[in-house]
Amino acid sequence: MGNYFQEEIETASRDEIEKIQNEGLVKCVKRVYENVPYYRDLMDKAGVTPDDIKGLDDLKKLPFITKNDLRDAYPYGLLATPLSDCVRIHSTSGTTGKRVVAYYTQNDIDLWDNCCARAIAAAGGTKEDACHVAYGYGLFTGGFGLNGGSQKLGCLTLPMSSGNTDRQLQFMTDLNSNILCCTPSYAAYLAESIEERGLIDDINLKSGIFGAEAWSEEMRKDIEKKLNIKAYDIYGLTEISGPGVAFECECQDGMHINEDYFIAEIIDPETGEPLPEGEKGELVFTSFAKEAFPLIRYRTKDITYITRKKCKCGRTHARIHRLMGRTDDMLIIKGVNVFPSQVEEVLINHGMPSNYQLVVDRVNNSDTLEVLVEMTPDMFSDNLSLVMNKEKEIVTALKSMLGIYAKVKLVEPKTIARSEGKAVRVIDKRKI
Ligand code: DLL
């Protein structure tokens, strides 16, 4: 039998879960219709009123909401409570550099902490454990999310944030970290550093909770072997709360969705029609239990499928399969969401309207981004220092737009391969 944080709800019967979802949905729709003009307009346009929504069967009558809506409604347009009831924001990049801001009341934080506490408990965590949180802290949800879950479960929480590998390893060995939370690529990097320094016998890790980016079964096996741990996948997105929307149990066979807070659907990304259980499509969430920022039928652009088959762990909540890609061009580099259009915006703003290409790679288990930009024939002639200055200028602007370092290389005109159809803006060499 598994290790639960909230056994009763995590193993509730299908009827009980559906009752919570039916009631939650009806209440949430009514609330946003009354309090959020943006939602009222969307529903009016779709010709649906709160009275039409009596439960889950009516979900498909409701319009979708997308990242574009979140951008249009920026900054407060989707807020469903007074701002004075909110205690925190988190944020993630949007498609054109405008960021998406999510708001949380204290209850929203509590709900999210529960999600992460369930994930850590499912990974074997107890109050006897030291939980080493090496996700970034700040606007990104990773650090604060797992931190909240770890404290709620009663673990000793190490708010390490990402980077500074020497300090990570020092605390990991001196304070006997048992559970490591970070991106899978950072876990692989730490594993290599531990191997190189011959520290494996000084490490007390038993499990890892890795997510925020795509990773493969091979990568899981590799990390598990190198760190001598069991590695668990965790999924989430800022718009819906953060990490812990779904998490893996010891069966490592898909991630349980926290269905007492979120309703998940799979739709055909082309037609928007809901797809039956087991069919692959775009994941859509309704975060009916949230107060400040509930979203109804939010299109994640993530591709997976759902199964309601019984899980051996005893949890009854449906599972999503490991993420299988996205329907848009969003890249995740070092755990940060990057849209090629953001890079384009920076280049145009810096007088480089020409052809460009993003080359993404993984070197020593760490993601790298190189931006190749063609110069126009008259640009800078042969003045190398002008070229270098321009490169530096773009590096700085990209750092401030994306939040990560990107190497920038200005190249001769017409050296980036032209394609017959759509421009190939991204070459992703990472083998995931
Ligand atoms: O990445 C939240 C998170 C933090 C999840 C820590 C897990 C651990 P965002 O920055 O808003 O939030 O990015 C959300 O990341 O739509 C997916 O495309 C991708 N993603 C998140 N978890 C996974 C995963 C956080 N386990 C976007 N596997 C999502 C694959 C993932 N992709």
Coordinates of N, CA, C and O in Angstrom, one line a residue, residues 224-309:
E224 N 18.1 7.2 -12.1 CA 17.9 6.2 -11.0 C 19.1 5.4 -10.7 O 19.5 5.2 -9.5
K225 N 19.8 5.0 -11.8 CA 21.0 4.2 -11.6 C 22.1 5.0 -11.0 O 22.8 4.6 -10.0
K226 N 22.3 6.2 -11.5 CA 23.5 7.0 -11.1 C 23.3 7.5 -9.6 O 24.3 7.6 -8.9
L227 N 22.1 7.8 -9.2 CA 21.8 8.4 -7.9 C 21.3 7.3 -6.9 O 21.2 7.6 -5.7
N228 N 21.1 6.1 -7.5 CA 20.5 5.0 -6.6 C 19.2 5.4 -5.9 O 19.1 5.3 -4.7
I229 N 18.3 6.0 -6.7 CA 17.0 6.4 -6.2 C 15.9 5.9 -7.1 O 16.1 5.3 -8.1
K230 N 14.7 6.2 -6.7 CA 13.5 6.0 -7.5 C 13.1 7.4 -8.0 O 13.0 8.3 -7.2
A231 N 12.9 7.6 -9.3 CA 12.6 8.9 -9.8 C 11.1 9.0 -10.3 O 10.7 8.1 -11.0
Y232 N 10.5 10.1 -9.8 CA 9.0 10.2 -10.0 C 8.8 11.5 -10.9 O 9.4 12.5 -10.7
D233 N 7.9 11.3 -11.8 CA 7.5 12.4 -12.7 C 6.5 13.3 -12.0 O 5.6 12.8 -11.3
I234 N 6.5 14.6 -12.2 CA 5.5 15.5 -11.7 C 5.2 16.5 -12.8 O 6.1 17.0 -13.5
Y235 N 3.9 16.8 -12.9 CA 3.4 17.7 -14.0 C 2.7 18.9 -13.4 O 2.0 18.8 -12.3
G236 N 2.7 20.0 -14.0 CA 1.9 21.1 -13.6 C 2.2 22.3 -14.5 O 3.1 22.3 -15.3
L237 N 1.4 23.4 -14.3 CA 1.6 24.6 -15.1 C 1.1 25.8 -14.3 O 0.1 25.6 -13.5
T238 N 1.8 26.9 -14.4 CA 1.5 28.1 -13.7 C 0.0 28.5 -13.7 O -0.6 28.8 -12.7
E239 N -0.6 28.4 -14.9 CA -2.0 28.8 -15.1 C -2.9 28.1 -14.2 O -4.0 28.6 -13.8
I240 N -2.6 26.8 -13.9 CA -3.5 26.0 -13.1 C -3.1 25.9 -11.7 O -3.9 25.5 -10.8
S241 N -1.9 26.3 -11.3 CA -1.4 26.5 -10.0 C 0.1 26.3 -10.0 O 0.8 27.2 -9.5
G242 N 0.6 25.3 -10.6 CA 2.1 25.0 -10.6 C 2.3 23.5 -10.5 O 1.4 22.8 -10.9
P243 N 3.5 23.1 -10.0 CA 3.7 21.6 -10.0 C 2.7 20.9 -9.1 O 2.2 21.6 -8.2
G244 N 2.4 19.7 -9.4 CA 1.5 18.9 -8.6 C 0.1 18.8 -9.1 O -0.8 18.2 -8.5
V245 N -0.2 19.4 -10.3 CA -1.5 19.2 -10.9 C -1.7 17.7 -11.1 O -2.8 17.1 -10.9
A246 N -0.6 17.0 -11.5 CA -0.6 15.5 -11.5 C 0.8 15.0 -11.1 O 1.8 15.7 -11.3
F247 N 0.8 13.8 -10.5 CA 2.1 13.3 -10.0 C 2.1 11.8 -10.0 O 1.0 11.2 -10.0
E248 N 3.3 11.3 -10.1 CA 3.4 9.8 -10.2 C 3.4 9.2 -8.8 O 3.9 9.7 -7.9
C249 N 2.9 8.0 -8.8 CA 3.0 7.1 -7.5 C 4.1 6.1 -7.7 O 4.8 6.1 -8.8
E250 N 4.2 5.2 -6.8 CA 5.3 4.2 -6.9 C 5.2 3.3 -8.1 O 6.1 2.6 -8.5
C251 N 4.0 3.2 -8.7 CA 3.8 2.3 -9.9 C 4.5 2.9 -11.1 O 4.7 2.2 -12.1
Q252 N 4.8 4.2 -11.1 CA 5.5 4.9 -12.2 C 4.8 4.6 -13.5 O 5.5 4.3 -14.5
D253 N 3.5 4.7 -13.5 CA 2.8 4.3 -14.7 C 1.7 5.4 -15.0 O 0.5 5.1 -14.9
G254 N 2.2 6.6 -15.2 CA 1.3 7.7 -15.4 C 1.1 8.5 -14.2 O 1.5 8.1 -13.1
M255 N 0.6 9.8 -14.3 CA 0.6 10.7 -13.2 C -0.9 10.9 -12.8 O -1.7 11.3 -13.6
H256 N -1.2 10.7 -11.5 CA -2.5 10.9 -10.9 C -2.9 12.4 -10.9 O -2.1 13.2 -10.4
I257 N -4.0 12.7 -11.5 CA -4.5 14.1 -11.6 C -5.2 14.4 -10.2 O -6.0 13.5 -9.8
N258 N -4.9 15.5 -9.6 CA -5.6 15.8 -8.4 C -7.1 16.2 -8.7 O -7.4 17.4 -8.8
E259 N -7.9 15.2 -8.9 CA -9.2 15.4 -9.5 C -10.2 16.1 -8.5 O -11.3 16.5 -8.9
D260 N -9.9 16.2 -7.2 CA -10.8 16.9 -6.4 C -10.6 18.4 -6.5 O -11.4 19.2 -6.0
Y261 N -9.6 18.8 -7.3 CA -9.4 20.3 -7.6 C -9.5 20.6 -9.1 O -9.8 21.7 -9.4
F262 N -9.1 19.6 -9.9 CA -9.0 19.9 -11.3 C -9.8 18.9 -12.2 O -9.7 17.7 -11.9
I263 N -10.5 19.4 -13.1 CA -11.2 18.4 -14.1 C -10.3 18.4 -15.3 O -10.0 19.5 -15.9
A264 N -9.9 17.2 -15.8 CA -9.1 17.1 -17.0 C -9.9 16.5 -18.1 O -10.8 15.7 -17.9
E265 N -9.7 17.1 -19.3 CA -10.3 16.5 -20.5 C -9.2 16.4 -21.6 O -8.2 17.1 -21.5
I266 N -9.4 15.5 -22.5 CA -8.5 15.4 -23.7 C -9.4 15.8 -24.9 O -10.5 15.2 -25.1
I267 N -8.9 16.7 -25.7 CA -9.7 17.1 -26.9 C -8.9 16.9 -28.1 O -7.6 16.9 -28.1
D268 N -9.6 16.9 -29.2 CA -8.9 16.9 -30.5 C -8.4 18.3 -30.8 O -9.3 19.2 -30.8
P269 N -7.1 18.5 -30.9 CA -6.6 19.9 -31.0 C -7.2 20.6 -32.2 O -7.2 21.9 -32.2
E270 N -7.5 19.9 -33.3 CA -8.1 20.6 -34.5 C -9.5 21.0 -34.3 O -9.9 22.1 -34.6
T271 N -10.3 20.0 -33.8 CA -11.8 20.3 -33.8 C -12.3 20.8 -32.4 O -13.4 21.3 -32.3
G272 N -11.5 20.6 -31.4 CA -11.9 20.9 -30.1 C -12.9 19.9 -29.4 O -13.3 20.1 -28.3
E273 N -13.2 18.9 -30.2 CA -14.1 17.8 -29.6 C -13.5 17.0 -28.5 O -12.3 16.6 -28.7
P274 N -14.2 16.7 -27.4 CA -13.6 15.9 -26.4 C -13.3 14.4 -27.0 O -14.1 13.9 -27.7
L275 N -12.2 13.9 -26.6 CA -11.9 12.5 -27.1 C -12.1 11.5 -25.9 O -12.0 11.8 -24.7
P276 N -12.4 10.2 -26.3 CA -12.7 9.2 -25.3 C -11.4 8.9 -24.5 O -10.3 9.1 -25.0
E277 N -11.6 8.2 -23.4 CA -10.5 7.8 -22.5 C -9.5 7.0 -23.4 O -9.9 6.1 -24.2
G278 N -8.2 7.2 -23.2 CA -7.2 6.4 -23.9 C -6.8 7.0 -25.2 O -5.7 6.6 -25.7
E279 N -7.5 8.0 -25.7 CA -7.1 8.6 -27.0 C -6.2 9.8 -26.7 O -6.5 10.6 -25.8
K280 N -5.2 9.9 -27.6 CA -4.2 10.9 -27.4 C -4.7 12.3 -28.0 O -5.2 12.3 -29.1
G281 N -4.5 13.4 -27.3 CA -4.9 14.7 -27.8 C -4.4 15.8 -26.8 O -3.5 15.5 -26.0
E282 N -5.1 16.9 -26.9 CA -4.6 18.1 -26.1 C -5.3 18.1 -24.7 O -6.5 17.9 -24.6
L283 N -4.5 18.3 -23.7 CA -5.0 18.3 -22.3 C -5.6 19.6 -22.0 O -5.1 20.7 -22.3
V284 N -6.8 19.5 -21.4 CA -7.6 20.8 -21.0 C -7.9 20.7 -19.6 O -8.4 19.6 -19.1
F285 N -7.8 21.8 -18.8 CA -8.1 21.7 -17.4 C -9.1 22.8 -17.0 O -9.1 23.9 -17.5
T286 N -9.9 22.4 -16.0 CA -10.8 23.3 -15.4 C -10.5 23.3 -13.9 O -10.6 22.3 -13.2
S287 N -10.0 24.4 -13.4 CA -9.5 24.5 -12.0 C -10.6 25.0 -11.1 O -10.5 26.1 -10.6
F288 N -11.6 24.2 -10.9 CA -12.9 24.7 -10.3 C -12.7 25.1 -8.9 O -13.5 25.8 -8.3
A289 N -11.7 24.5 -8.2 CA -11.6 24.8 -6.7 C -10.8 26.0 -6.4 O -10.7 26.4 -5.2
K290 N -10.2 26.6 -7.4 CA -9.4 27.8 -7.1 C -10.3 29.0 -6.9 O -11.3 29.2 -7.5
E291 N -9.8 29.9 -6.0 CA -10.6 31.2 -5.7 C -10.2 32.3 -6.6 O -11.1 32.9 -7.3
A292 N -8.9 32.7 -6.6 CA -8.5 33.9 -7.3 C -8.5 33.8 -8.8 O -8.8 34.7 -9.5
F293 N -8.0 32.6 -9.3 CA -7.7 32.5 -10.7 C -8.2 31.2 -11.3 O -7.5 30.4 -11.8
P294 N -9.5 30.9 -11.1 CA -10.0 29.7 -11.6 C -10.1 29.7 -13.2 O -10.5 30.8 -13.7
L295 N -9.7 28.7 -13.8 CA -9.8 28.7 -15.3 C -10.7 27.6 -15.7 O -10.7 26.5 -15.2
I296 N -11.6 27.9 -16.7 CA -12.5 26.9 -17.2 C -12.1 26.5 -18.6 O -11.9 27.3 -19.5
R297 N -11.9 25.2 -18.7 CA -11.5 24.6 -20.0 C -10.2 25.3 -20.6 O -10.2 25.8 -21.7
Y298 N -9.2 25.4 -19.8 CA -7.9 26.0 -20.3 C -7.1 25.0 -21.1 O -6.8 23.9 -20.7
R299 N -6.9 25.4 -22.3 CA -6.1 24.6 -23.3 C -4.6 24.7 -23.0 O -4.0 25.7 -23.2
T300 N -4.1 23.5 -22.5 CA -2.7 23.6 -22.1 C -1.7 23.5 -23.3 O -0.5 23.8 -23.1
K301 N -2.1 22.9 -24.4 CA -1.3 22.7 -25.6 C -0.4 21.5 -25.3 O 0.5 21.1 -26.2
D302 N -0.5 20.8 -24.2 CA 0.3 19.6 -23.9 C -0.5 18.4 -24.5 O -1.7 18.3 -24.4
I303 N 0.3 17.5 -25.0 CA -0.3 16.3 -25.6 C -0.1 15.0 -24.7 O 1.1 14.8 -24.3
T304 N -1.2 14.3 -24.4 CA -1.1 13.1 -23.6 C -2.4 12.4 -23.8 O -3.3 12.7 -24.6
Y305 N -2.6 11.3 -23.0 CA -3.9 10.7 -22.9 C -4.3 10.4 -21.4 O -3.4 10.4 -20.6
I306 N -5.5 10.2 -21.2 CA -6.0 9.9 -19.8 C -6.4 8.5 -19.6 O -7.0 7.9 -20.6
T307 N -6.1 7.9 -18.5 CA -6.7 6.6 -18.2 C -7.3 6.6 -16.8 O -6.8 7.2 -15.9
R308 N -8.5 5.9 -16.7 CA -9.1 5.7 -15.4 C -9.0 4.3 -14.9 O -9.6 3.9 -13.9
K309 N -8.1 3.5 -15.6 CA -7.9 2.2 -15.1 C -7.4 2.2 -13.7 O -6.7 3.1 -13.3

